[in-house]
Coordinates of C-alpha atoms in Angstrom, one line a residue:
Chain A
X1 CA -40.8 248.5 -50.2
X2 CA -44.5 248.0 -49.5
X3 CA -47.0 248.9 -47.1
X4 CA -45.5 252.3 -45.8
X5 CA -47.7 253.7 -43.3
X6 CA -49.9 257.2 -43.3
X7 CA -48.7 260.5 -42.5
X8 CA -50.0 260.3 -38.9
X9 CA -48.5 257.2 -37.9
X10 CA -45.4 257.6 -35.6
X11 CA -41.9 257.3 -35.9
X12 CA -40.7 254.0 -34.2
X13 CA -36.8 254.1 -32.7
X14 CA -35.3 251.7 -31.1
X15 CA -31.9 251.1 -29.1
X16 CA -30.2 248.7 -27.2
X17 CA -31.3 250.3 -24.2
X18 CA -31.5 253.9 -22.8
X19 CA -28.5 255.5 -24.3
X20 CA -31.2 255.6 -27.7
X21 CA -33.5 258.3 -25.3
X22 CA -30.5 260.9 -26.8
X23 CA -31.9 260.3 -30.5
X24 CA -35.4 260.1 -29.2
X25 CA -35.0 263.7 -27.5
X26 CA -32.9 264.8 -31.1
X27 CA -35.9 264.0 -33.1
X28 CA -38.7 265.3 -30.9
X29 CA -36.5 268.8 -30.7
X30 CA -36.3 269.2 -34.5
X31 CA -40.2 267.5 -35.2
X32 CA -42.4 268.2 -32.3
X33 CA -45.5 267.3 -34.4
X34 CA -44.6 264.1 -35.0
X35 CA -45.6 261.1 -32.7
X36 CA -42.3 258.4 -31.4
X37 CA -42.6 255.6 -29.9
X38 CA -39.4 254.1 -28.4
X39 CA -38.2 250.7 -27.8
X40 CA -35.4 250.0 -25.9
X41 CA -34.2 246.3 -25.0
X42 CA -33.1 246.9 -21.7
X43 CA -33.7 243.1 -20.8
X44 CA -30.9 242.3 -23.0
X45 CA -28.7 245.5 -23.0
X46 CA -25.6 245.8 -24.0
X47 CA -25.4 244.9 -27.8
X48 CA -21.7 246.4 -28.2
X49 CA -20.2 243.9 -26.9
X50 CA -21.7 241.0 -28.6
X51 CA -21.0 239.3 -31.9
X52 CA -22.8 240.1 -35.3
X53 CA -25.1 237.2 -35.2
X54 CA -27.0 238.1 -32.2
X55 CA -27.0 241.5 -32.6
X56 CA -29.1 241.3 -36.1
X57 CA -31.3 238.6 -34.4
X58 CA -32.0 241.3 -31.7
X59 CA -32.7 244.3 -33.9
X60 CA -34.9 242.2 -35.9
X61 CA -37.2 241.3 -33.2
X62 CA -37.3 244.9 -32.2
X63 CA -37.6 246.5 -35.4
X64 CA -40.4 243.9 -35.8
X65 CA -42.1 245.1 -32.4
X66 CA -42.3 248.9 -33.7
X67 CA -43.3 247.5 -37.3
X68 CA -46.3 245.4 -35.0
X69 CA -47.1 248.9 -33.5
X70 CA -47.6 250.6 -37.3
X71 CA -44.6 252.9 -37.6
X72 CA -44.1 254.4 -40.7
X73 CA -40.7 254.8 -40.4
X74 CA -38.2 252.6 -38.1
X75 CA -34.5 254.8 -36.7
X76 CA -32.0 252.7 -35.6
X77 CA -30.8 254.8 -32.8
X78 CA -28.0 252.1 -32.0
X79 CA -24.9 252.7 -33.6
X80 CA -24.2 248.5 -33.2
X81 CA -27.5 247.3 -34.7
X82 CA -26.8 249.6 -37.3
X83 CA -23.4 248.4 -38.0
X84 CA -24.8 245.0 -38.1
X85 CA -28.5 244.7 -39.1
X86 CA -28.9 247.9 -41.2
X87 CA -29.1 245.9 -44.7
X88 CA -30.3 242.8 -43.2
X89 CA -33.7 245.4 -41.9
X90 CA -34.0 247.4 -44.7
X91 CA -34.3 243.9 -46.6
X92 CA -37.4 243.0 -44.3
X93 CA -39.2 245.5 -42.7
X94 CA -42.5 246.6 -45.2
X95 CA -41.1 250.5 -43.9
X96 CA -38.2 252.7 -44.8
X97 CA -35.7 252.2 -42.3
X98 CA -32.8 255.2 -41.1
X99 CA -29.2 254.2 -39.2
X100 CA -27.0 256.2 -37.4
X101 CA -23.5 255.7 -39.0
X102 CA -24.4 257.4 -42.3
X103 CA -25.7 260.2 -40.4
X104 CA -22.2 260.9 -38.6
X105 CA -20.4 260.0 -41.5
X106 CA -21.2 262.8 -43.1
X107 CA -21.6 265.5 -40.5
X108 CA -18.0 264.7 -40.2
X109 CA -16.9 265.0 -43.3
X110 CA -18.2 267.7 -43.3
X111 CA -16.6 269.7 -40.5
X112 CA -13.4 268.1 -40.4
X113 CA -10.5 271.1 -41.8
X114 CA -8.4 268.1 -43.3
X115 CA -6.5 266.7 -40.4
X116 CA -7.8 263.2 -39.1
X117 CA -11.0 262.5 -37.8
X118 CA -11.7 259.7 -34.7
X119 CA -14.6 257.9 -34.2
X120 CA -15.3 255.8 -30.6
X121 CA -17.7 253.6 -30.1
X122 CA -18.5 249.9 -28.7
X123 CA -16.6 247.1 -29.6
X124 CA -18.9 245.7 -32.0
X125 CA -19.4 249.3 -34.2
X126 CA -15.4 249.7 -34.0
X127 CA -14.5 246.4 -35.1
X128 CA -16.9 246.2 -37.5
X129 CA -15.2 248.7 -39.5
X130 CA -18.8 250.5 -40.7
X131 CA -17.4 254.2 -39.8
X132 CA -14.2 253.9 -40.7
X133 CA -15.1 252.6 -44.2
X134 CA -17.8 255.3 -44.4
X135 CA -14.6 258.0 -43.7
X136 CA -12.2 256.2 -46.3
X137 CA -15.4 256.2 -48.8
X138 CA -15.7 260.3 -48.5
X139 CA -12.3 260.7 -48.9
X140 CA -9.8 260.1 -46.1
X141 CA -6.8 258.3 -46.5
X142 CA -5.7 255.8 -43.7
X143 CA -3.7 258.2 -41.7
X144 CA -6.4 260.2 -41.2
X145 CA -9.0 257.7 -39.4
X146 CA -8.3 257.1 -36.1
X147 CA -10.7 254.4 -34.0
X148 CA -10.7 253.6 -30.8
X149 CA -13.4 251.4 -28.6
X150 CA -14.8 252.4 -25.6
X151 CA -16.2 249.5 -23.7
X152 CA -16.6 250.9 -20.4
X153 CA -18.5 254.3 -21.5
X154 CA -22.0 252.4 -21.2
X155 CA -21.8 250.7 -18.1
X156 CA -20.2 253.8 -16.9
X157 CA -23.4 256.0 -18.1
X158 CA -25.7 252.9 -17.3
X159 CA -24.9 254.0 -13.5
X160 CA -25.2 257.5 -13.7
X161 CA -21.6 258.2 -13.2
X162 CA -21.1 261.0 -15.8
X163 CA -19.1 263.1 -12.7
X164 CA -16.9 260.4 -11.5
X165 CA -13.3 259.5 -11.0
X166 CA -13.6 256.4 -12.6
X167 CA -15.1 258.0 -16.0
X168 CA -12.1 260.8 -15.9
X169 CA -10.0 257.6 -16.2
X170 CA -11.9 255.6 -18.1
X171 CA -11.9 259.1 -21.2
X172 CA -8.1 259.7 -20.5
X173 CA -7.2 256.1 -20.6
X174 CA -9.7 256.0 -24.3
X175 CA -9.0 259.1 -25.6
X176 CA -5.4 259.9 -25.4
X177 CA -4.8 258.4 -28.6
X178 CA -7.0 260.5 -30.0
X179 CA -5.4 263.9 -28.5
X180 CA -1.9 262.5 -29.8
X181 CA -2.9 262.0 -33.5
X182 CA -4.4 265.7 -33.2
X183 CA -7.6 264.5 -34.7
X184 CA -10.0 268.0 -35.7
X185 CA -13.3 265.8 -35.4
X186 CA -14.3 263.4 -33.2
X187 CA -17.5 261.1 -34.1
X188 CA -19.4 260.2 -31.0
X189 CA -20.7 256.8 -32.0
X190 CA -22.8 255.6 -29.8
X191 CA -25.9 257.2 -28.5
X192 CA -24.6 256.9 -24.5
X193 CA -21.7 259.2 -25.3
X194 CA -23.3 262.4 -25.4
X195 CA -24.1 262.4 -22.0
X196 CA -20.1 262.7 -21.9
X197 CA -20.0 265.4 -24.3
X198 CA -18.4 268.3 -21.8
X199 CA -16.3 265.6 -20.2
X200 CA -14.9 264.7 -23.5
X201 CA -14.8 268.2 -25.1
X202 CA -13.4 269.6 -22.3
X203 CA -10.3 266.5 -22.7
X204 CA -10.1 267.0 -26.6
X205 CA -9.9 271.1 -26.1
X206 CA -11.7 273.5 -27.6
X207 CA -10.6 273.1 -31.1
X208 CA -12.0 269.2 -31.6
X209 CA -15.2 269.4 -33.1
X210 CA -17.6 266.5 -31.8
X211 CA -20.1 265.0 -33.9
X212 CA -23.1 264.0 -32.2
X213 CA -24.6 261.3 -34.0
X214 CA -28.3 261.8 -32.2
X215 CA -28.2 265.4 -34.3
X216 CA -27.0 264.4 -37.5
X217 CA -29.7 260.9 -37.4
X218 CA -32.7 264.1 -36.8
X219 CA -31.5 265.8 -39.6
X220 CA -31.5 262.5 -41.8
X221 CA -35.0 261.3 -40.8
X222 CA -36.6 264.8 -41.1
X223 CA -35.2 265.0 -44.5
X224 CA -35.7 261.3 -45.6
X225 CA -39.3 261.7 -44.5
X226 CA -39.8 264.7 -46.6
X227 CA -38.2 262.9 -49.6
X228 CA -41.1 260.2 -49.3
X229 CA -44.1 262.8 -48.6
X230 CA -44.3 261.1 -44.8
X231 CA -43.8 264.4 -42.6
X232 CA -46.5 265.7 -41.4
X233 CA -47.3 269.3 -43.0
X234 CA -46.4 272.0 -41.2
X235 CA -50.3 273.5 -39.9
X236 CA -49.8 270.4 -37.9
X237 CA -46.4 270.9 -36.8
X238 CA -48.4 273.0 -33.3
X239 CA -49.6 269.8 -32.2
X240 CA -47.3 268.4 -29.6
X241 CA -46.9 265.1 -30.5
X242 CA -47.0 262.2 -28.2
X243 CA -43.8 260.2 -26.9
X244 CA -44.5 256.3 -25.7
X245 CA -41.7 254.1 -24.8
X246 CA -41.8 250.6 -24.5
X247 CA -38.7 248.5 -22.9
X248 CA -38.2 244.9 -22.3
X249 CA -37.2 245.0 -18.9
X250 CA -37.2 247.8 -16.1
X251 CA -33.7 248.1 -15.0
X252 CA -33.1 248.9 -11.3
X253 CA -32.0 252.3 -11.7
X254 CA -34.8 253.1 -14.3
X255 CA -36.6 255.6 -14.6
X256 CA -33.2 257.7 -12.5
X257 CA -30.8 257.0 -15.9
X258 CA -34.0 257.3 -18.2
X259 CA -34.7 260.7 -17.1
X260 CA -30.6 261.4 -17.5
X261 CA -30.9 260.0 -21.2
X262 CA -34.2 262.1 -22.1
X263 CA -33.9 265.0 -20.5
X264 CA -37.0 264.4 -19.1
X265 CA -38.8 262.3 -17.2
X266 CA -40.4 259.4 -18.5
X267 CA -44.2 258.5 -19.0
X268 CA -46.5 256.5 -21.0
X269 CA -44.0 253.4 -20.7
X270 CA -45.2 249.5 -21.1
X271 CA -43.2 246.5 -20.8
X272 CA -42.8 244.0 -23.7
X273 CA -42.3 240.4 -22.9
X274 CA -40.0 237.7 -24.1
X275 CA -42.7 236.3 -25.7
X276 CA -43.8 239.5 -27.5
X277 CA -40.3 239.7 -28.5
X278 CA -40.1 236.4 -30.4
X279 CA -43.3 236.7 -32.2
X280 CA -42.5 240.4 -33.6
X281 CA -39.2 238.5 -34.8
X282 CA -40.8 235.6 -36.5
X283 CA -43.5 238.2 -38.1
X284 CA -40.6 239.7 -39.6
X285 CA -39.5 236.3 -41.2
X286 CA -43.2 235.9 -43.3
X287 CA -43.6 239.2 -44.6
Chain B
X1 CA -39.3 215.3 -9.0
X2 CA -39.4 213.0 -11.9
X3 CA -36.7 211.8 -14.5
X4 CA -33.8 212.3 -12.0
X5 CA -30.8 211.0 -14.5
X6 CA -28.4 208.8 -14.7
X7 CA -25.3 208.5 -12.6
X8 CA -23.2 208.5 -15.9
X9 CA -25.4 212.3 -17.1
X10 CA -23.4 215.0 -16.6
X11 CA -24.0 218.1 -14.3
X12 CA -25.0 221.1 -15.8
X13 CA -23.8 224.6 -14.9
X14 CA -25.2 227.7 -16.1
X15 CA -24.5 231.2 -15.6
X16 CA -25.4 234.7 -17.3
X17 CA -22.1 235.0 -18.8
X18 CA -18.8 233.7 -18.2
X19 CA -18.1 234.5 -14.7
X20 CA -19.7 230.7 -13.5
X21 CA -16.9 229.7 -15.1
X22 CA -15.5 230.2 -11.7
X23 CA -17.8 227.9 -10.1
X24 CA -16.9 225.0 -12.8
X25 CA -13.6 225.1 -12.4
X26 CA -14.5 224.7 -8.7
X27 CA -16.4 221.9 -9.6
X28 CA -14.1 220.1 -12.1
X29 CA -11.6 220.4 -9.1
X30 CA -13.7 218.6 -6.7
X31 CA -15.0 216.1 -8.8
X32 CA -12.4 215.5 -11.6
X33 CA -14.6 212.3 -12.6
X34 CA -17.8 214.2 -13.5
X35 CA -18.7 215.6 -17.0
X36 CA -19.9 219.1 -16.9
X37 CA -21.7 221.0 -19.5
X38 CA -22.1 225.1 -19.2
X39 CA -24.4 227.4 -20.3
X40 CA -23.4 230.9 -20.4
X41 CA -25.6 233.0 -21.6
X42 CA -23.3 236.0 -23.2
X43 CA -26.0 236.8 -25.3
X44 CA -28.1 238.4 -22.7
X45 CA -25.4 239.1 -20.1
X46 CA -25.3 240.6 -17.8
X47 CA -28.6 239.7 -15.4
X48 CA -27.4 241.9 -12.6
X49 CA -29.1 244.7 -13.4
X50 CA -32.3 243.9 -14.7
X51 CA -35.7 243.4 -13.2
X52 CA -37.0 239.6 -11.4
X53 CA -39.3 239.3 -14.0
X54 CA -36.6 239.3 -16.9
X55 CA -34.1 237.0 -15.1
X56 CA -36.7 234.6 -14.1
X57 CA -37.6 234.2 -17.9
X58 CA -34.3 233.6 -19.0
X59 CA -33.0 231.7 -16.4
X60 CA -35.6 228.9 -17.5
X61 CA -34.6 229.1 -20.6
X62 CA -31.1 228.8 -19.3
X63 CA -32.1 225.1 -17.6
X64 CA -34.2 224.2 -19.8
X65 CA -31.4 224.3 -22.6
X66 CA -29.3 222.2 -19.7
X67 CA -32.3 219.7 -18.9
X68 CA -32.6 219.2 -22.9
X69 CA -29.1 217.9 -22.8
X70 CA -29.9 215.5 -20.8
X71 CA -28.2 216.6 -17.1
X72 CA -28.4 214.8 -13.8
X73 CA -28.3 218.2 -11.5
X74 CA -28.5 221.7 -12.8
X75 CA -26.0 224.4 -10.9
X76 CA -27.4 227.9 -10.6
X77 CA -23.6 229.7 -10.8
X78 CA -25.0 232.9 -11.2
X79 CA -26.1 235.0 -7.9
X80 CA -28.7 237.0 -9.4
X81 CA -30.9 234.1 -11.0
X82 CA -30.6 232.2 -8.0
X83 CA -32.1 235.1 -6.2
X84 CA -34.9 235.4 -8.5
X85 CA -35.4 232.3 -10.2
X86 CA -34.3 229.4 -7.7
X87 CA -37.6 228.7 -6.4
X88 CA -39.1 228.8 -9.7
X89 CA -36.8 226.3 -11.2
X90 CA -37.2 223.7 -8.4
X91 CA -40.7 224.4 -9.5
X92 CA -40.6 223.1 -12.8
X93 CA -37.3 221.3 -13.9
X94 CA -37.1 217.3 -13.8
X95 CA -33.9 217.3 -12.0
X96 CA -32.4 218.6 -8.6
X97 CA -31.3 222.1 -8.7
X98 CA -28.9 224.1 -6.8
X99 CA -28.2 227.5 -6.1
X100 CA -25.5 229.4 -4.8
X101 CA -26.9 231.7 -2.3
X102 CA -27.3 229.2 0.4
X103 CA -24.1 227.5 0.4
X104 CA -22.4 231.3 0.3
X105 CA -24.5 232.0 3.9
X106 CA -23.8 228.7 5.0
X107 CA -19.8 229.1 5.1
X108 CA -20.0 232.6 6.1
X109 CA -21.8 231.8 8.8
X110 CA -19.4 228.9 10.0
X111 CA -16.6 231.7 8.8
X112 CA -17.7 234.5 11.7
X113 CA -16.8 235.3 14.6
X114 CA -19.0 237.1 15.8
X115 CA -18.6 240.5 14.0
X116 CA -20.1 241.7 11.2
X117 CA -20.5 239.8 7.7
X118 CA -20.7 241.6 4.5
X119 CA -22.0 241.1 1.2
X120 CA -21.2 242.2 -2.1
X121 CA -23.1 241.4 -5.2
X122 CA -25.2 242.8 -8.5
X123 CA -27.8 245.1 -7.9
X124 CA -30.1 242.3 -8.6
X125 CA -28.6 240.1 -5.9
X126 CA -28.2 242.7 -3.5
X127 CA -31.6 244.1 -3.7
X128 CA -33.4 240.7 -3.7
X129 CA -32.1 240.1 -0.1
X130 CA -31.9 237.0 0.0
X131 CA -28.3 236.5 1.2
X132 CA -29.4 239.4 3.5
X133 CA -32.6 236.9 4.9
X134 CA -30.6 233.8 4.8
X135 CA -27.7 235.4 7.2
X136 CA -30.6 236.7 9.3
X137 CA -32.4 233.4 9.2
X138 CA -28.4 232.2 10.5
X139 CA -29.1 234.7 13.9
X140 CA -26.9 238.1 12.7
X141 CA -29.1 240.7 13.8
X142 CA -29.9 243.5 11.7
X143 CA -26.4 245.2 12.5
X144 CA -24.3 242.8 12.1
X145 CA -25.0 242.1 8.1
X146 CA -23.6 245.0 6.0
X147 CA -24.6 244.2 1.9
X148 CA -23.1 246.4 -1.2
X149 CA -24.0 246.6 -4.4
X150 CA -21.2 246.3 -7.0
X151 CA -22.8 247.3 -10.5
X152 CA -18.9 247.8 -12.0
X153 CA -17.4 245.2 -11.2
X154 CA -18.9 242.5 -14.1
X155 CA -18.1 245.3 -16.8
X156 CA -14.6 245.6 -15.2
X157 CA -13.8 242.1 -15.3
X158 CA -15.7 241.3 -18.7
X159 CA -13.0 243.4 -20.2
X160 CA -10.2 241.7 -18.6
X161 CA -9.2 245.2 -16.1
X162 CA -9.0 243.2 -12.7
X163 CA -5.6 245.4 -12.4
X164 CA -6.2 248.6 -13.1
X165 CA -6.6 251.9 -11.6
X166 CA -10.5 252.2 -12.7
X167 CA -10.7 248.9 -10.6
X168 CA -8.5 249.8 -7.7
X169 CA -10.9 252.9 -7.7
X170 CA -14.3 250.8 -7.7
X171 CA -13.2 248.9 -5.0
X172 CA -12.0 251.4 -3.0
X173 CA -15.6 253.2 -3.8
X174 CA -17.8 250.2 -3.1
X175 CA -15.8 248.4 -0.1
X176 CA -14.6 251.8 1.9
X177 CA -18.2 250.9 4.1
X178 CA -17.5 247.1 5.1
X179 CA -14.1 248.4 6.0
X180 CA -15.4 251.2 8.6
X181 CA -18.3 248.5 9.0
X182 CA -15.5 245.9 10.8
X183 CA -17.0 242.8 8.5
X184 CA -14.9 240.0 9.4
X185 CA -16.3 238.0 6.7
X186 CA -17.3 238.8 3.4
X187 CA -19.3 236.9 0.9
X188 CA -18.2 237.5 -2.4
X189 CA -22.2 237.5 -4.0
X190 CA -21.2 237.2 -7.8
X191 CA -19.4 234.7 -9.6
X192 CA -17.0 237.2 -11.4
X193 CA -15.8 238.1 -8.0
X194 CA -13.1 235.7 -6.9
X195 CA -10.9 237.0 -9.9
X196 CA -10.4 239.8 -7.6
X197 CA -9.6 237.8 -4.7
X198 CA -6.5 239.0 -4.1
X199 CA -7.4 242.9 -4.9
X200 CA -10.2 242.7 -2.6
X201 CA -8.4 240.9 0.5
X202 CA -5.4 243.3 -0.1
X203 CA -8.0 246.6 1.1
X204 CA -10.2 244.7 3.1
X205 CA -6.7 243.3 5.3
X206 CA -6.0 239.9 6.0
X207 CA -8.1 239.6 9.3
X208 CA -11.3 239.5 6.8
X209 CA -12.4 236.0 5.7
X210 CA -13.3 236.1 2.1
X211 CA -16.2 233.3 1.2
X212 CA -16.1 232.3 -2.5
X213 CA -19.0 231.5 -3.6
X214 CA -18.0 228.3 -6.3
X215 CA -16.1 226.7 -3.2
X216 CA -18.8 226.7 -1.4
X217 CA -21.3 225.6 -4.2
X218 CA -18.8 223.2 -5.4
X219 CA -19.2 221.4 -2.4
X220 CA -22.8 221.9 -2.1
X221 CA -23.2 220.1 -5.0
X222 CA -21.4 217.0 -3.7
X223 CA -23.0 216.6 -0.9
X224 CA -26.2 216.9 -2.5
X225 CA -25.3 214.3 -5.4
X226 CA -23.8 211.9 -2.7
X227 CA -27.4 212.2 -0.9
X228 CA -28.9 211.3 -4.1
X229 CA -26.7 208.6 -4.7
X230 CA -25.9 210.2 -8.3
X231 CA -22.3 210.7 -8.1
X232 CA -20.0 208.7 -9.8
X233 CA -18.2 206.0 -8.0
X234 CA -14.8 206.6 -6.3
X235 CA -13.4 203.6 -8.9
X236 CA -14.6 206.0 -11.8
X237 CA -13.2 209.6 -10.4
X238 CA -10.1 208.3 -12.0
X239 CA -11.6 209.4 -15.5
X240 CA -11.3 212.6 -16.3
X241 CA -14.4 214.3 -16.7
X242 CA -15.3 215.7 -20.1
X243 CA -15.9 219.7 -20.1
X244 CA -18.6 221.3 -22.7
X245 CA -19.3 224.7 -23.1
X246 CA -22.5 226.2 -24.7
X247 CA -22.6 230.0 -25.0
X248 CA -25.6 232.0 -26.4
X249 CA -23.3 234.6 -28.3
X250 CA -19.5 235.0 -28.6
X251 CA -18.4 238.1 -26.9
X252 CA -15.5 240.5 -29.1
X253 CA -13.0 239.1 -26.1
X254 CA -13.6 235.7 -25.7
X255 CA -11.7 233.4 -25.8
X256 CA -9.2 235.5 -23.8
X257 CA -11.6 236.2 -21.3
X258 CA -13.1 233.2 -20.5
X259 CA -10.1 231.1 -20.4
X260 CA -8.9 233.5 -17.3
X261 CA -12.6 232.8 -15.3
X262 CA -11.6 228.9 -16.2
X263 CA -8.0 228.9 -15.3
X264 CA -7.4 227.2 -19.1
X265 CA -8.5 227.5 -22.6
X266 CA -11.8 227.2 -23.6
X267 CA -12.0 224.0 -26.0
X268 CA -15.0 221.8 -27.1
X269 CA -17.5 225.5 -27.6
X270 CA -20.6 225.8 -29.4
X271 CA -23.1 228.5 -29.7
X272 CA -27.3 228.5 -29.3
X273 CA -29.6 230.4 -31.1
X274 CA -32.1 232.7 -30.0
X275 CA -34.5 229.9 -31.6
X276 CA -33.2 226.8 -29.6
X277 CA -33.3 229.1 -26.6
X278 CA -37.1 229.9 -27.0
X279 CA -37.4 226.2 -27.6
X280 CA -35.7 225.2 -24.6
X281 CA -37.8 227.5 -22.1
X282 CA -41.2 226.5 -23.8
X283 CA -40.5 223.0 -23.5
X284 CA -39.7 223.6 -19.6
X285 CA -44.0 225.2 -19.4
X286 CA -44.9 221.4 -20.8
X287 CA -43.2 219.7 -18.4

């Protein structure tokens, strides 16, 4: 790994699209000091339900755009890139690079009492079988890992409809299968879903831990970037550090669902061209 | 316009995903005799709720990919880039190019009587207004053209739900205001939309004229062609045409998907890069 950049440069994260704003707001919580810059794809949102192929051409150009703009450390907030361009990046990009499956691995394991642990996400992260071989790896036998996609969560949350009918249906529809094997832990695996966290705690019962995968990503890039002497030293942790977010398109509804996704509303953003886009990827190829 | 091609070229179709498939199968049935090649573009899917801007950019990629294998026409299925992107491609591509907004106001303006016409369609579509315009070009005044915005409806039908209770609710949601609005027409502004056909006439009653869209671009297109003298000869239409299908990405459901927006199985596929894409929209700047 070469060229890793100074302690002052930013933290670069990027996700398909908004639902990535939940990591962004994770890691601003638990390092204030440090400077973020986001990208989000939102011109070619969703990934979760596209193949492998496309998705690691995606997250390369993107990860090459935050690279472009000197990160010194690049978070896949998207639980599909990182199911299917984690090794692929961390072969190409000059920077230490974090997922999120790891992450919400092992916050599970951790707080699961023995029973059998679910995991939901997109398509893509569900069938590529990253989360439930993480589980199997740390332990669990078959029986005890239960998966279960959630294709309409996104486009759901994409439209703001967090209260709605049609979301009740969509959780009870995806998630009995989950109440019936009497899972303990539930893995939210995609960086939409906490949006849905009361609406899906509040299904599961009190007694179903959910793992949040924007926490447990913090935790991992505050602690991988003390590991490599990149987090800035605490006298400087008072400064506020500065968010900037660059997307690819400006949807419709933006900045309504971006505000939803931070908690806040959002400022400082730029739009990134196709063209922009397909440079950063090439870069990524001659390094 | 230059390089206008051979009677024997086929006709290209492209769409953002595979709900044009709709408007080929139109098209295959009205001229049996013609090849047709489609571009779907799964990779980016869906255009509906992203910016002009965005669409415009890859909707010349989209034709450009068509015009570089070597078609005589190129069909616009999808609603949203032939709101944003139709004049721009008559701009700039060698060959004739329809879109189908215009043959959608057309019929339902041949389809009223009198009342109210609605629209339904992506947020793109809707908010463009330009099937809005075109029926007030027609003489509706401003009360008499009621348009919706849809946003659900392509994720529904991408995943194969059109009966289901999360659909039954949607359309109840979005169509509950043409119903108390007394449409007796409605266009049906998206290319995924005829596969609820019979959902949608069911609530709307059967006094409301529903105008698919791929009819009335099917037979847009043969006019046009005729005009042109680039059809194929009657002798000829006993061939049958040849069908090719280029997608940017495989979705997790297809095939299973797109053989319900064809009516059949999807045979004679292949997939684009991101590369051959770039290619295909630079090569339309050179032009």
């Amino acid at each position: 790994m070469t060229g890793v950049g100074a302690l002052e440069a930013p933290i670069g994260v990027f996700d398909s699209g908004l639902g990535g704003l939940t990591v962004l707001r994770a890691l601003h919580e638990r390092l204030p000091g440090e400077d973020l810059v986001y990208f989000g794809d939102t011109a070619r949102v969703p990934y979760g339900t596209k193949g492998a192929k496309t998705v690691r051409a995606f997250a390369q150009q993107d990860a090459g755009l935050l690279v472009s703009r000197g990160v010194k450390m690049v978070v896949v907030a998207c639980n599909t890139a990182s199911a299917f361009a984690l090794d692929h990046l961390r072969e190409i990009l000059p920077v230490p690079v974090l997922g999120v499956i790891n992450p919400g691995v092992r916050t599970a394991l951790a707080a699961t009492s023995g029973g059998a642990v679910g995991v939901i996400g997109t398509s893509g992260t569900i069938r590529s079988e990253k989360y439930q071989a993480g589980l199997a790896e740390g332990g669990l036998g078959e029986g005890q890992i239960v998966a279960q996609e959630c294709p309409l969560f996104v486009p759901l949350l994409e439209e703001g409809l967090q209260s709605h009918r049609m979301t009740d249906l969509a959780i009870e529809e995806y998630l009995a299968p989950m109440r019936s094997a009497e899972v303990d832990t539930l893995i939210l695996g995609c960086t939409h879903y906490p949006l849905l966290k009361d609406e899906i705690a509040h299904f599961m019962g009190p007694e179903v831990k959910l793992v949040d995968s924007a926490d447990a990503l913090a935790a991992a890039a505050q602690e991988r970037l003390q590991e490599l002497d990149l987090l800035r030293p605490e006298v400087a942790a008072e400064r506020a550090g500065e968010l900037s977010f660059l997307l690819s398109d400006i949807p419709w509804k933006f900045p309504e669902i971006g505000a939803r996704f931070l908690g806040q509303p959002i400022e400082n953003m730029k739009t990134v061209g196709l063209d922009e886009m397909e440079e950063a990827g090439h870069a990524m190829e001659q390094l």
